[in-house]
Amino acid sequence: MTKESIMNDLDLASQMVTDWMNFCREVCEDECLAFDGKIGGVGKIAEIDESKFGKRKYNRRRRVEGKWVFGGLLRYSNDCFFEVVDERSADVLLEVIKRRILPGTTIMSDCW
């Protein structure tokens, strides 16, 4: 839902919507980063992916300055994890998978 649609639908000022969106984002971030356990288990499906968060450098295509974040989400559940990683090499991501996903879990990815 866009900020503009929230403003129009609820007849709220721009600053109020911005404040609430930032608050909700911070709550989600705190919750996701606070969980340090493992997700999954036998018969469970975890989806994993990595993304780079930052901004484009010098308006060039696809070049982004920022940090890599690797995460996983357990299907049909609210269980998830996110970790900032220095690089997205197979060795680093496999280490995170072993640390954050229980054995027996089916892992779905976009072929990283």
XYZ file of C-alpha atoms in Angstrom:
112
model
C 0.000 0.000 0.000
C 1.466 3.363 -0.955
C 1.797 6.344 1.318
C -0.476 8.330 -0.971
C -3.243 5.720 -0.870
C -3.082 5.604 2.946
C -3.283 9.407 3.090
C -6.297 9.446 0.763
C -8.145 6.462 2.246
C -7.771 7.586 5.862
C -7.638 11.345 5.299
C -4.335 11.689 7.164
C -1.515 14.187 6.820
C 1.677 13.173 5.048
C 3.877 13.472 8.141
C 1.570 11.288 10.246
C 1.551 8.535 7.617
C 5.333 8.758 7.290
C 5.765 8.495 11.057
C 3.504 5.437 11.292
C 5.160 3.740 8.319
C 8.573 4.280 9.901
C 7.310 2.950 13.238
C 5.888 -0.196 11.605
C 9.128 -0.716 9.669
C 11.160 -0.428 12.880
C 8.915 -2.904 14.728
C 9.312 -5.431 11.904
C 13.069 -4.867 11.775
C 13.456 -5.271 15.539
C 11.380 -8.455 15.554
C 13.243 -10.041 12.651
C 16.711 -9.139 13.892
C 15.967 -10.148 17.500
C 15.176 -13.771 16.590
C 18.391 -15.791 16.679
C 16.965 -19.303 16.666
C 16.452 -21.834 13.909
C 13.450 -22.180 11.636
C 12.014 -25.219 9.906
C 12.097 -28.916 10.595
C 11.006 -32.134 8.942
C 8.113 -31.510 6.560
C 8.561 -27.715 6.663
C 9.511 -25.477 3.725
C 11.848 -22.502 4.093
C 12.317 -19.939 1.334
C 15.685 -18.169 1.239
C 17.006 -15.182 -0.677
C 19.600 -12.466 -0.537
C 19.307 -8.776 -1.385
C 21.558 -5.763 -1.331
C 20.191 -2.784 0.564
C 21.571 0.623 -0.249
C 21.494 3.198 -2.984
C 22.805 3.400 -6.509
C 26.195 4.968 -6.906
C 26.411 7.814 -9.419
C 23.046 6.791 -10.944
C 24.687 3.882 -12.742
C 22.655 0.826 -13.552
C 22.660 -2.036 -11.053
C 25.669 -0.750 -9.093
C 24.515 -0.422 -5.510
C 26.512 0.695 -2.506
C 25.200 -1.019 0.583
C 25.023 -4.228 2.578
C 24.002 -7.741 1.622
C 21.182 -9.220 3.674
C 20.416 -12.945 3.622
C 17.118 -14.171 4.946
C 14.752 -17.056 5.241
C 11.010 -17.369 5.700
C 9.153 -20.463 6.831
C 6.078 -21.054 4.683
C 2.711 -20.964 6.464
C 4.335 -19.399 9.519
C 5.587 -16.080 10.854
C 9.039 -17.571 11.484
C 11.850 -15.809 9.669
C 15.444 -14.673 10.007
C 17.635 -12.011 8.456
C 21.385 -11.595 8.704
C 23.724 -8.996 7.289
C 26.516 -10.827 5.440
C 29.819 -9.464 4.167
C 29.528 -11.387 0.929
C 27.078 -13.743 -0.706
C 29.455 -16.549 -1.545
C 28.225 -20.131 -1.274
C 30.476 -20.741 1.742
C 29.054 -17.790 3.683
C 25.425 -18.526 2.802
C 25.770 -22.245 3.589
C 27.196 -21.332 6.996
C 24.129 -19.176 7.701
C 21.791 -21.919 6.448
C 23.382 -24.476 8.774
C 23.176 -22.066 11.695
C 19.614 -20.827 11.071
C 17.656 -23.686 9.427
C 16.897 -27.014 11.098
C 17.924 -30.305 9.458
C 15.173 -31.960 7.424
C 13.785 -28.644 6.172
C 13.054 -28.353 2.445
C 14.815 -25.209 1.234
C 13.524 -23.229 -1.744
C 15.700 -20.603 -3.432
C 16.172 -18.794 -6.723
C 19.357 -20.769 -7.469
C 21.882 -18.478 -5.838
